[in-house]
Every structure is written in structure tokens, then in C-alpha cells.
Short mmCIF file of C-alpha atoms in Angstrom, two decimals:
data_model
loop_
_atom_site.label_atom_id
_atom_site.label_comp_id
_atom_site.label_asym_id
_atom_site.label_seq_id
_atom_site.Cartn_x
_atom_site.Cartn_y
_atom_site.Cartn_z
CA UNK A 9 30.29 -13.98 -5.66
CA UNK A 10 30.98 -17.49 -5.34
CA UNK A 11 27.88 -19.21 -3.83
CA UNK A 12 27.74 -20.62 -0.59
CA UNK A 13 28.91 -24.14 -0.48
CA UNK A 14 25.84 -25.71 1.08
CA UNK A 15 23.41 -24.34 -2.17
CA UNK A 16 22.54 -25.53 -5.28
CA UNK A 17 23.74 -22.77 -7.82
CA UNK A 18 21.46 -20.73 -9.23
CA UNK A 19 21.30 -17.46 -11.41
CA UNK A 20 18.15 -15.07 -11.07
CA UNK A 21 18.40 -12.31 -13.68
CA UNK A 22 16.84 -8.95 -12.71
CA UNK A 23 16.56 -6.65 -16.09
CA UNK A 24 18.42 -3.30 -14.65
CA UNK A 25 17.85 -1.15 -17.77
CA UNK A 26 14.32 -1.56 -18.65
CA UNK A 27 11.73 0.55 -17.00
CA UNK A 28 8.36 -0.75 -18.84
CA UNK A 29 6.94 -4.32 -19.12
CA UNK A 30 7.13 -7.02 -16.91
CA UNK A 31 10.36 -8.21 -14.83
CA UNK A 32 12.47 -10.54 -16.14
CA UNK A 33 13.92 -13.60 -14.42
CA UNK A 34 15.09 -16.88 -15.11
CA UNK A 35 13.99 -19.24 -12.62
CA UNK A 36 16.62 -21.72 -11.45
CA UNK A 37 16.11 -25.19 -11.17
CA UNK A 38 16.53 -26.73 -7.23
CA UNK A 39 17.40 -30.40 -6.67
CA UNK A 40 16.27 -32.22 -4.05
CA UNK A 41 19.03 -32.25 -1.33
CA UNK A 42 18.70 -28.55 -1.56
CA UNK A 43 15.30 -28.11 -1.50
CA UNK A 44 13.96 -24.76 -1.46
CA UNK A 45 12.72 -25.80 2.32
CA UNK A 46 16.05 -26.30 3.74
CA UNK A 47 16.71 -22.37 2.36
CA UNK A 48 15.29 -20.48 5.69
CA UNK A 49 13.42 -17.93 3.58
CA UNK A 50 10.24 -20.77 2.54
CA UNK A 51 8.13 -20.58 5.36
CA UNK A 52 7.56 -16.47 5.09
CA UNK A 53 6.07 -16.89 1.69
CA UNK A 54 7.23 -13.65 0.51
CA UNK A 55 4.61 -12.18 3.35
CA UNK A 56 1.92 -14.20 2.56
CA UNK A 57 2.71 -17.03 5.37
CA UNK A 58 -0.61 -16.41 7.43
CA UNK A 59 -2.48 -16.31 4.16
CA UNK A 60 -1.55 -19.87 3.66
CA UNK A 61 -1.52 -21.17 7.31
CA UNK A 62 -5.55 -19.75 7.20
CA UNK A 63 -6.27 -21.18 3.68
CA UNK A 64 -10.07 -22.22 3.32
CA UNK A 65 -11.71 -25.36 2.60
CA UNK A 66 -11.61 -24.94 -1.15
CA UNK A 67 -7.48 -25.03 -1.18
CA UNK A 68 -7.07 -21.21 -2.35
CA UNK A 69 -8.37 -17.94 -2.18
CA UNK A 70 -10.19 -18.42 1.27
CA UNK A 71 -8.89 -17.80 4.93
CA UNK A 72 -11.03 -19.38 7.60
CA UNK A 73 -10.61 -17.67 10.53
CA UNK A 74 -11.05 -20.17 14.42
CA UNK A 75 -14.49 -18.87 14.45
CA UNK A 76 -15.10 -20.71 11.09
CA UNK A 77 -15.64 -17.43 9.36
CA UNK A 78 -14.57 -17.46 5.87
CA UNK A 79 -13.11 -14.41 4.02
CA UNK A 80 -11.41 -13.85 0.53
CA UNK A 81 -7.66 -13.19 0.33
CA UNK A 82 -7.04 -9.23 -0.02
CA UNK A 83 -5.49 -8.41 -3.35
CA UNK A 84 -1.87 -7.77 -1.44
CA UNK A 85 -2.17 -11.52 -0.68
CA UNK A 86 -2.56 -12.87 -3.62
CA UNK A 87 -0.04 -10.38 -5.07
CA UNK A 88 2.38 -11.80 -2.85
CA UNK A 89 1.52 -15.16 -3.10
CA UNK A 90 1.67 -15.29 -6.51
CA UNK A 91 5.33 -14.34 -6.61
CA UNK A 92 6.37 -15.76 -3.85
CA UNK A 93 8.69 -18.43 -6.00
CA UNK A 94 10.10 -15.23 -7.43
CA UNK A 95 10.90 -13.70 -4.38
CA UNK A 96 12.80 -16.74 -2.93
CA UNK A 97 14.95 -17.20 -5.88
CA UNK A 98 15.71 -13.52 -5.82
CA UNK A 99 16.35 -13.90 -2.41
CA UNK A 100 18.41 -16.39 -2.25
CA UNK A 101 20.64 -15.41 -5.16
CA UNK A 102 21.43 -12.36 -3.17
CA UNK A 103 24.71 -12.51 -0.61
CA UNK A 104 23.77 -13.10 2.91
CA UNK A 105 26.11 -10.44 4.70
CA UNK A 106 24.47 -6.92 4.53
CA UNK A 107 28.10 -5.50 3.49
CA UNK A 108 28.93 -3.93 -0.06
CA UNK A 109 30.20 -6.22 -2.58
CA UNK A 110 33.86 -5.73 -3.42
CA UNK A 111 33.16 -6.35 -7.19
CA UNK A 112 30.48 -4.53 -8.60
CA UNK A 113 30.02 -4.89 -12.56
CA UNK A 114 26.89 -2.54 -12.88
CA UNK A 115 26.94 1.50 -13.00
CA UNK A 116 27.04 2.96 -9.15
CA UNK A 117 27.63 7.24 -9.24
CA UNK A 118 30.90 8.07 -7.47
CA UNK A 119 28.70 11.35 -6.94
CA UNK A 120 26.13 9.76 -4.78
CA UNK A 121 28.82 8.52 -2.38
CA UNK A 122 28.91 10.81 0.81
CA UNK A 123 26.11 12.90 -0.35
CA UNK A 124 22.73 13.47 1.46
CA UNK A 125 19.66 11.78 0.23
CA UNK A 126 16.24 14.44 0.96
CA UNK A 127 12.84 13.77 -0.21
CA UNK A 128 10.08 16.85 -0.97
CA UNK A 129 8.65 18.96 1.34
CA UNK A 130 5.41 17.71 2.99
CA UNK A 131 7.69 14.60 3.21
CA UNK A 132 5.59 11.52 3.07
CA UNK A 133 6.85 7.90 3.65
CA UNK A 134 8.27 6.93 0.33
CA UNK A 135 10.28 9.93 0.68
CA UNK A 136 11.84 9.09 4.05
CA UNK A 137 12.07 5.25 3.09
CA UNK A 138 13.10 5.90 -0.17
CA UNK A 139 15.80 8.40 1.50
CA UNK A 140 16.64 5.49 4.22
CA UNK A 141 17.56 3.25 1.51
CA UNK A 142 19.13 5.61 -0.81
CA UNK A 143 21.82 6.34 2.00
CA UNK A 144 22.37 2.79 2.97
CA UNK A 145 22.58 1.70 -0.79
CA UNK A 146 25.13 4.39 -2.06
CA UNK A 147 27.07 5.17 0.89
CA UNK A 148 25.75 8.22 2.19
CA UNK A 149 23.16 10.03 4.92
CA UNK A 150 19.00 10.15 4.76
CA UNK A 151 17.51 13.73 5.89
CA UNK A 152 13.95 14.77 6.71
CA UNK A 153 12.34 17.82 4.29
CA UNK A 154 10.10 18.57 7.04
CA UNK A 155 8.73 16.77 10.23
CA UNK A 156 7.33 13.40 9.37
CA UNK A 157 3.91 12.05 9.39
CA UNK A 158 2.03 9.61 11.65
CA UNK A 159 2.18 6.90 8.78
CA UNK A 160 6.07 7.10 8.34
CA UNK A 161 6.92 7.20 12.42
CA UNK A 162 5.01 3.46 12.18
CA UNK A 163 6.98 2.59 9.91
CA UNK A 164 10.38 3.96 11.66
CA UNK A 165 9.10 2.40 15.11
CA UNK A 166 7.96 -0.74 13.49
CA UNK A 167 11.26 -1.60 12.01
CA UNK A 168 13.17 0.11 14.70
CA UNK A 169 14.93 2.61 12.57
CA UNK A 170 15.97 5.83 14.23
CA UNK A 171 14.51 9.33 13.00
CA UNK A 172 16.68 10.72 10.06
CA UNK A 173 18.04 14.13 10.93
CA UNK A 174 16.51 17.29 9.45
CA UNK A 175 18.34 19.05 6.45
CA UNK A 176 18.80 22.16 8.20
CA UNK A 177 20.39 20.32 11.05
CA UNK A 178 23.03 18.39 8.73
CA UNK A 179 23.65 21.40 6.48
CA UNK A 180 24.71 23.37 10.04
CA UNK A 181 27.36 20.66 9.54
CA UNK A 182 28.24 20.81 6.21
CA UNK A 183 27.15 24.08 4.27
CA UNK A 184 28.07 22.55 1.00
CA UNK A 185 27.13 19.01 1.31
CA UNK A 186 26.28 17.08 -1.68
CA UNK A 187 22.62 16.75 -2.09
CA UNK A 188 20.50 13.67 -4.10
CA UNK A 189 16.85 14.77 -4.61
CA UNK A 190 14.39 11.67 -3.79
CA UNK A 191 11.27 11.18 -4.47
CA UNK A 192 10.94 14.94 -6.75
CA UNK A 193 12.62 17.15 -9.11
CA UNK A 194 10.24 20.14 -9.18
CA UNK A 195 11.78 23.28 -7.29
CA UNK A 196 8.33 24.41 -5.45
CA UNK A 197 8.78 20.87 -3.67
CA UNK A 198 12.52 21.49 -2.86
CA UNK A 199 13.31 22.73 0.33
CA UNK A 200 14.63 25.80 0.25
CA UNK A 201 17.82 25.10 2.35
CA UNK A 202 19.08 22.87 -0.49
CA UNK A 203 21.29 25.22 -3.28
CA UNK A 204 20.94 23.98 -6.67
CA UNK A 205 24.33 24.29 -7.06
CA UNK A 206 24.99 21.03 -4.35
CA UNK A 207 22.33 18.97 -5.74
CA UNK A 208 24.45 15.95 -7.67
CA UNK A 209 21.72 13.58 -7.93
CA UNK A 210 18.01 13.04 -8.54
CA UNK A 211 15.94 9.51 -7.77
CA UNK A 212 12.42 9.84 -8.68
CA UNK A 213 9.23 8.39 -9.99
CA UNK A 214 6.85 11.53 -11.04
CA UNK A 215 6.44 13.03 -14.27
CA UNK A 216 8.41 15.84 -15.22
CA UNK A 217 6.34 19.30 -15.25
CA UNK A 218 7.17 22.88 -14.89
CA UNK A 219 9.93 24.22 -12.17
CA UNK A 220 12.11 21.15 -12.56
CA UNK A 221 15.40 21.74 -11.17
CA UNK A 222 17.99 23.11 -13.84
CA UNK A 223 21.90 22.51 -12.85
CA UNK A 224 24.66 23.97 -14.86
CA UNK A 225 26.30 20.62 -14.89
CA UNK A 226 25.50 17.17 -15.92
CA UNK A 227 24.18 15.02 -12.49
CA UNK A 228 23.13 11.68 -11.66
CA UNK A 229 19.17 10.79 -13.09
CA UNK A 230 16.91 7.55 -12.38
CA UNK A 231 13.55 8.13 -13.06
CA UNK A 232 11.27 5.51 -13.80
CA UNK A 233 7.46 5.53 -14.24
CA UNK A 234 7.06 3.01 -11.26
CA UNK A 235 4.38 3.38 -8.26
CA UNK A 236 7.08 4.52 -5.98
CA UNK A 237 10.49 5.77 -5.70
CA UNK A 238 11.11 3.42 -3.17
CA UNK A 239 10.72 0.37 -5.89
CA UNK A 240 13.49 1.90 -8.02
CA UNK A 241 15.85 2.44 -4.99
CA UNK A 242 15.02 -1.70 -4.46
CA UNK A 243 15.45 -2.97 -7.43
CA UNK A 244 18.71 -1.22 -7.81
CA UNK A 245 19.93 -3.31 -4.73
CA UNK A 246 18.71 -6.18 -6.59
CA UNK A 247 20.97 -5.46 -9.86
CA UNK A 248 24.05 -4.45 -7.52
CA UNK A 249 23.59 -8.35 -5.97
CA UNK A 250 23.42 -6.37 -2.80
CA UNK A 251 21.09 -7.25 0.66
CA UNK A 252 19.35 -4.43 1.92
CA UNK A 253 19.22 -5.30 5.89
CA UNK A 254 15.97 -6.34 7.65
CA UNK A 255 15.24 -2.76 8.79
CA UNK A 256 16.25 -1.12 5.66
CA UNK A 257 13.95 -3.64 3.71
CA UNK A 258 11.09 -2.87 5.94
CA UNK A 259 11.02 0.71 5.65
CA UNK A 260 11.19 0.24 2.07
CA UNK A 261 8.25 -2.47 1.76
CA UNK A 262 6.01 0.09 4.09
CA UNK A 263 6.87 2.64 1.39
CA UNK A 264 5.94 1.06 -1.32
CA UNK A 265 2.75 0.13 0.39
CA UNK A 266 2.00 3.86 1.19
CA UNK A 267 2.62 5.30 -1.97
CA UNK A 268 0.94 2.48 -3.88
CA UNK A 269 -2.06 1.99 -1.81
CA UNK A 270 -1.39 -1.08 -1.00
CA UNK A 271 -1.02 -2.05 -4.59
CA UNK A 272 -3.94 -1.31 -5.66
CA UNK A 273 -3.75 2.79 -7.05
CA UNK A 274 -3.37 3.52 -11.11
CA UNK A 275 0.15 4.06 -10.68
CA UNK A 276 1.22 0.08 -9.66
CA UNK A 277 3.25 -1.63 -11.41
CA UNK A 278 4.62 -5.41 -11.88
CA UNK A 279 7.81 -3.75 -10.51
CA UNK A 280 6.36 -2.95 -7.64
CA UNK A 281 4.24 -5.95 -6.97
CA UNK A 282 7.82 -8.06 -7.14
CA UNK A 283 9.91 -5.75 -5.11
CA UNK A 284 7.04 -5.68 -2.01
CA UNK A 285 7.19 -9.80 -2.44
CA UNK A 286 11.65 -9.97 -2.77
CA UNK A 287 11.20 -6.74 0.32
CA UNK A 288 8.75 -9.12 2.17
CA UNK A 289 11.00 -11.97 2.45
CA UNK A 290 14.11 -10.05 3.22
CA UNK A 291 12.22 -8.55 5.87
CA UNK A 292 11.16 -11.64 7.02
CA UNK A 293 7.25 -10.51 7.06
CA UNK A 294 4.58 -13.36 7.26
CA UNK A 295 1.45 -11.90 7.55
CA UNK A 296 1.56 -8.77 4.77
CA UNK A 297 -2.11 -7.80 5.57
CA UNK A 298 -1.31 -7.36 9.12
CA UNK A 299 1.26 -5.17 8.17
CA UNK A 300 -0.50 -2.87 5.74
CA UNK A 301 -3.55 -2.80 7.62
CA UNK A 302 -1.20 -0.96 11.03
CA UNK A 303 0.42 1.13 8.30
CA UNK A 304 -3.18 2.51 7.33
CA UNK A 305 -4.51 3.06 10.63
CA UNK A 306 -1.48 5.02 11.55
CA UNK A 307 -2.06 6.98 8.30
CA UNK A 308 -5.51 7.44 8.89
CA UNK A 309 -4.45 9.24 12.13
CA UNK A 310 -4.31 12.46 9.50
CA UNK A 311 -7.02 12.73 7.15
CA UNK A 312 -6.36 15.24 5.47
CA UNK A 313 -4.33 13.19 3.15
CA UNK A 314 -6.68 10.31 2.39
CA UNK A 315 -8.35 10.74 -0.80
CA UNK A 316 -12.15 9.17 -0.27
CA UNK A 317 -11.07 6.10 -2.52
CA UNK A 318 -7.88 5.72 0.20
CA UNK A 319 -10.59 5.63 2.73
CA UNK A 320 -12.47 3.18 0.96
CA UNK A 321 -9.86 1.10 0.10
CA UNK A 322 -7.26 1.14 2.69
CA UNK A 323 -8.88 -1.45 5.16
CA UNK A 324 -11.08 -3.18 2.95
CA UNK A 325 -11.42 -6.98 3.03
CA UNK A 326 -14.15 -9.07 1.44
CA UNK A 327 -15.86 -12.09 3.14
CA UNK A 328 -17.66 -14.92 0.63
CA UNK A 329 -21.07 -16.33 1.73
CA UNK A 330 -23.35 -19.23 0.36
CA UNK A 331 -26.49 -20.20 1.88
CA UNK A 332 -30.10 -21.23 0.40
CA UNK A 333 -31.12 -17.35 0.24
CA UNK A 334 -27.71 -15.53 -0.77
CA UNK A 335 -23.96 -16.37 -2.77
CA UNK A 336 -21.90 -13.36 -2.88
CA UNK A 337 -19.40 -11.30 -1.41
CA UNK A 338 -19.52 -8.88 0.90
CA UNK A 339 -16.96 -6.25 1.75
CA UNK A 340 -16.27 -4.41 4.73
CA UNK A 341 -14.48 -1.71 5.37
CA UNK A 342 -12.75 0.04 8.04
CA UNK A 343 -12.09 4.15 9.33
CA UNK A 344 -10.51 4.29 12.59
CA UNK A 345 -9.40 7.62 13.77
CA UNK A 346 -9.83 10.11 16.90
CA UNK A 347 -12.00 12.53 14.81
CA UNK A 348 -14.84 10.89 13.39
CA UNK A 349 -17.10 13.73 12.64
CA UNK A 350 -14.39 14.68 10.10
CA UNK A 351 -14.86 11.73 7.83
CA UNK A 352 -18.77 11.38 8.74
CA UNK A 353 -18.81 14.93 7.53
CA UNK A 354 -17.37 13.86 3.96
CA UNK A 355 -20.65 11.74 3.16
CA UNK A 356 -21.17 13.10 0.29
CA UNK A 357 -18.12 12.48 -1.38
CA UNK A 358 -17.70 8.50 0.53
CA UNK A 359 -21.22 7.51 -0.69
CA UNK A 360 -20.72 7.57 -4.34
CA UNK A 361 -16.66 6.19 -3.82
CA UNK A 362 -18.14 2.77 -1.97
CA UNK A 363 -20.70 2.54 -4.91
CA UNK A 364 -17.83 2.84 -7.36
CA UNK A 365 -16.09 0.51 -5.54
CA UNK A 366 -18.76 -2.10 -4.80
CA UNK A 367 -19.55 -2.15 -8.49
CA UNK A 368 -15.63 -2.58 -10.24
CA UNK A 369 -15.27 -5.74 -7.60
CA UNK A 370 -18.70 -7.18 -8.22
CA UNK A 371 -19.37 -7.03 -4.67
CA UNK A 372 -23.18 -7.68 -3.78
CA UNK A 373 -22.54 -5.37 -0.91
CA UNK A 374 -20.06 -2.63 0.66
CA UNK A 375 -19.99 -1.40 4.16
CA UNK A 376 -17.33 1.14 5.70
CA UNK A 377 -17.56 1.60 9.06
CA UNK A 378 -15.74 4.90 10.89
CA UNK A 379 -14.88 3.99 14.63
CA UNK A 380 -13.61 6.51 16.71
CA UNK A 381 -10.92 5.11 18.71
CA UNK A 382 -11.37 7.35 22.01
CA UNK A 383 -15.07 7.19 22.91
CA UNK A 384 -15.44 3.93 21.10
CA UNK A 385 -18.13 4.46 18.93
CA UNK A 386 -18.92 2.88 15.88
CA UNK A 387 -20.28 4.60 12.74
CA UNK A 388 -21.92 2.59 9.83
CA UNK A 389 -22.21 3.87 5.89
CA UNK A 390 -24.94 2.56 3.93
CA UNK A 391 -24.83 2.76 0.51
CA UNK A 392 -27.72 1.20 -1.05
CA UNK A 393 -30.57 -1.20 -0.42
CA UNK A 394 -28.48 -4.36 0.35
CA UNK A 395 -26.54 -2.38 2.94
CA UNK A 396 -29.82 -0.92 4.37
CA UNK A 397 -31.67 -4.09 4.66
CA UNK A 398 -28.46 -6.49 5.97
CA UNK A 399 -27.66 -3.87 8.38
CA UNK A 400 -30.81 -3.86 9.82
CA UNK A 401 -30.91 -7.43 9.80
CA UNK A 402 -27.38 -7.67 11.61
CA UNK A 403 -28.04 -4.87 13.88
CA UNK A 404 -31.69 -4.30 14.72
CA UNK A 405 -31.23 -2.49 17.33
CA UNK A 406 -29.70 -0.06 16.52
CA UNK A 407 -31.29 3.18 14.81
CA UNK A 408 -30.04 5.50 11.58
CA UNK A 409 -28.28 9.25 12.42
CA UNK A 410 -29.96 10.87 9.23
CA UNK A 411 -32.87 11.22 7.78
CA UNK A 412 -31.72 9.75 4.20
CA UNK A 413 -31.11 6.28 6.18
CA UNK A 414 -27.55 6.16 5.10
CA UNK A 415 -25.46 6.89 8.61
CA UNK A 416 -26.40 4.11 11.05
CA UNK A 417 -25.15 4.25 14.81
CA UNK A 418 -23.38 0.85 16.14
CA UNK A 419 -22.76 2.30 19.85
CA UNK A 420 -19.74 0.54 21.71
CA UNK A 421 -19.32 -2.22 17.91
CA UNK A 422 -16.09 -1.09 16.96
CA UNK A 423 -14.31 -4.46 15.81
CA UNK A 424 -15.08 -5.79 12.43
CA UNK A 425 -13.56 -9.15 13.61
CA UNK A 426 -15.37 -9.21 16.71
CA UNK A 427 -18.85 -7.06 16.81
CA UNK A 428 -19.49 -6.29 12.79
CA UNK A 429 -18.34 -9.79 10.45
CA UNK A 430 -20.18 -12.22 13.14
CA UNK A 431 -23.41 -9.92 13.20
CA UNK A 432 -23.36 -9.80 9.25
CA UNK A 433 -22.98 -13.79 9.00
CA UNK A 434 -25.56 -14.53 11.61
CA UNK A 435 -27.94 -12.45 9.69
CA UNK A 436 -26.94 -14.12 6.44
CA UNK A 437 -27.37 -17.68 7.95
CA UNK A 438 -30.92 -16.52 9.46
CA UNK A 439 -32.24 -15.93 5.90
CA UNK A 440 -31.13 -12.67 4.71
CA UNK A 441 -31.42 -12.11 0.83
CA UNK A 442 -30.80 -9.38 -1.33
CA UNK A 443 -33.76 -6.99 -2.16
CA UNK A 444 -35.84 -7.53 -5.19
CA UNK A 445 -34.12 -6.85 -8.38
CA UNK A 446 -34.67 -3.61 -10.07
CA UNK A 447 -33.71 -4.35 -13.20
CA UNK A 448 -30.40 -3.70 -15.40
CA UNK A 449 -27.64 -1.19 -13.95
CA UNK A 450 -27.65 1.92 -15.51
CA UNK A 451 -23.81 2.98 -15.11
CA UNK A 452 -21.33 0.68 -16.61
CA UNK A 453 -17.84 0.41 -14.85
CA UNK A 454 -16.12 3.04 -17.99
CA UNK A 455 -19.07 5.32 -16.36
CA UNK A 456 -17.75 5.56 -12.48
CA UNK A 457 -14.45 7.39 -13.46
CA UNK A 458 -10.64 6.92 -13.51
CA UNK A 459 -8.53 6.85 -11.10
CA UNK A 460 -5.96 9.64 -11.03
CA UNK A 461 -2.73 10.92 -8.79
CA UNK A 462 -3.89 14.94 -8.33
CA UNK A 463 -0.46 16.58 -9.10
CA UNK A 464 -1.62 19.52 -7.21
CA UNK A 465 -1.91 17.63 -4.03
CA UNK A 466 1.30 18.10 -1.57
CA UNK A 467 0.40 14.12 -0.27
CA UNK A 468 -0.10 12.83 -3.74
CA UNK A 469 -3.69 11.42 -3.30
CA UNK A 470 -5.66 9.33 -6.00
CA UNK A 471 -9.16 10.94 -6.86
CA UNK A 472 -11.59 9.64 -8.58
CA UNK A 473 -12.64 12.16 -11.77
CA UNK A 474 -15.27 12.10 -14.49
CA UNK A 475 -17.57 9.92 -12.14
CA UNK A 476 -21.60 9.84 -13.26
CA UNK A 477 -21.76 9.36 -9.82
CA UNK A 478 -20.58 12.81 -8.71
CA UNK A 479 -21.07 16.28 -9.90
CA UNK A 480 -18.58 18.87 -8.84
CA UNK A 481 -17.49 16.60 -5.63
CA UNK A 482 -20.95 16.10 -4.71
CA UNK A 483 -23.51 13.36 -4.87
CA UNK A 484 -25.93 13.33 -8.07
CA UNK A 485 -29.99 13.90 -7.14
CA UNK A 486 -30.63 10.30 -7.99
CA UNK A 487 -30.45 7.05 -5.90
CA UNK A 488 -27.34 5.93 -5.60
CA UNK A 489 -29.20 1.95 -5.43
CA UNK A 490 -31.20 2.34 -8.72
CA UNK A 491 -27.51 3.29 -10.41
CA UNK A 492 -26.05 0.07 -8.91
CA UNK A 493 -28.85 -2.46 -7.50
CA UNK A 494 -29.63 -5.20 -10.27
#
């Protein structure tokens, strides 16, 4: 395709056949007369524009808010900013129009044209976003295998995308329509209305295990060991020099964030990170962290699909402090829900996960606040002496809600930005310091267990296995503080 005459000719190479290793990108050279600032996409910085706007006094890695509070950039902000140049180069190499490129040298399966793209039962955002993306890419129709969840509803509304019809409704119009399975290939996860003889393709990122679909003839298969099925579709758009629409790019972006736990899950690959940066450019996202936070809030409305790891890490931010008495990073996670009792009842599951996350990230303290958005009530989970003493200093009028002093009632305090961090900041500036050293920690990182995707869970949630802090899903009868405090 001929480049626009107003732009410098450049070529961006994205390896189309590799499924492992880092993306291969030949970086183009932009001349001063056609600098990157003239292309229009630079302002989004692959979703990191807001992080750059609020850059702290050290010039990097922190964000300074209007009230002077500093917080460290989140993992996802660092990921997209590290890849903003590559994302810009890739998006600038794509055609501006959304239509199909007249000539495509790469293989595009004719069998998928006019097919129905449908995900698995107990459908999630990757199933729906991936189906929408695949239908736009190959010229088909997306359909729902089951009712959507609150996170998917958020993404559809956020990007102005019409909710797809159910598969049953589509099959009423044409019972023999071609079917392409997305985000699954096991018959146990397949909508029972599907006739296996009509399946013409599978696009997935899961392992081939029991009950994988069997066909009488060859079909199109695209399975890659990446963190999200939508990453595969996004990559295929690019290798075919196709530009997804803003709404389709936004849906696939949200799907990748969901399946990779904001790029922090154990299945995350470099391809997922790069596609998030590219899709942020195409969908014109300026604040990737804000999008991720809003999406997590929508997801948390349905608590059954969230593991302890997902709850602790879903909406967690880190703040940096330096005083005469204390220097270090404080993490603060928030879960907003209409039923806080359901979360608090999982205290014995959540406390060891908070400890593990605190240890892995090298934080001086890590809090988890559970906020009931109906009654406007906050409850703070405290996993050790540092959290206990800092919470007492920050909220001296608040009392404990259990004998172990691991739950503190925060009353009507419900905002991290307005209620929690200013109080924490004031307590640290007033001279708070960590409790006296207790000696070397008795737990190393390896003993905290391994994060894995539960293959038996319909939500494919991430769980921690083999942690020394837990026994049969419950907190071991020992002091978490003694395990962690140094």
C-alpha cells in the first residue's frame, strides 16, 4: 500500500508466524520535516499521556497530583510508556481507513468469511471482545454463548458497541451457518446449540486438554500461548495491515486487560504488552490506568469470578514517601462492591495474599480497603504490624471490627484519593516509622507459592498454589507479621 504523501515512508515489521519470544520490530527513522509530533497519535502516548502529564519532580516513575501527593506509576503505565514508540510506529504504518486492504499477501482463511464467531459458556470479556474483533477482521458475525457479565457490559457501553445477539437467536435465522470457536476448543465449554459439523475454525490461547473438539475434516486453527485470545486477533489485524475501528480496538484492549489482570497475570507475554500499547493508540486512550481501574470496578460487581490475587491486585496503587523517620513505598488496594460482607468473609484467604503481594513487590506496607458503594462504608484489612500502626496513626478515631485487629472500620471514608491517602500521608509526615525490626524474614519469595490459572474454574481465575502462608486455603496458625516483618 502506498504511504500518504504527507508522511515519511516507513516500514514496521511484526513477525507473523512466531508464537514465542519478543515481537520483532524494525524501527523506522522519522525526519524533522515529518516529525512524530505531526502524526496526531503522539498525544496519546499509547495510553500513558496522563501519567506523563503528572510526572513527578524526579522526572520519571512517579505521578504528582494537585495536592502534592506522589504515587509510583503502576505496572500498566510503565508497560505502555516503555512501548509507546513501537506502538506509534506500528499504528502510523497502518492505513487510516477502516476498510479491507485490496491486496493481502498473508493467508486469510476463506472459510471464516460470513462465519459466526462465538466464545465459551460462562462467557467473559475476552470471549466477547475477541468474537467482535474476529468478526470485524474476517467478515463475520459475533454471537454470545451465554449472558454477559458486568465487566463485559462495561466495555460494550464504554466503546459504544451493540451487544451481540445470542447464538440461539443467530441459529434461528440459519441453523447451518458456519461457526468459529473463539477463546475455547473444548466441547465441555461449547454452547450445546452448536453442531460440531458446522465448526470451521478455532482461535484460542488455552492448552489442548481433554474433550477438545474433533472434526471430520480439516479446519482453520490458530492457537498461540499468549495471555488473551484478543491479542491474537489484534496481532492478525496488524500483520494483515488492517486498522481496527476505534470501538473494536477498544473492546480488544479491554479484553486483554481483563484476561491478563492488567498485564500482571502469570500468562502475560510480551505480545500482550505490545498489543495493549498499540490498541491504546488506535482507540485514543490517554489514561490506561483509569480505564483499567474503571473496568476492575465493573468486574468486582460479580465477586464469584475474582480470586484473592485478583482482589488484592485489581485496583492497587503504590505511593512513595521520604521523611526523617521513614522512606519507602506504601501500597493501597481498593475493592468497591455492593456486598462488602462477601469480601470480608474471605479474610482468611485475603490476608496471606496481601502478605505475599507485599513481599513480592518490596512494599513497606500494603492495605486493602473494601468499600460498600451502597451504604458508603469502608473497611480496612491489616496484614501486619506496619499496617496496624500506620492505620492507627492515620485513623486514630476508628476502631477494630475483630479480636485479631486485622479489620478496621473506616466509617464513611470511601475514597482512596480523598480519604485514605491524605490521612496516610499526614501520619507519615507527622513522624510515623515502621515498628522495630524483628529479625530476618523466615519466608523467601519462592516459599510464597506460584500463581497459576485454575483450569477447572469457568472464569479461568488466577490462584496461588503452594504458599507457606496457607494450608488448605486457610491461614496457617502462625503470625503473618513474624513471617514478613524485617
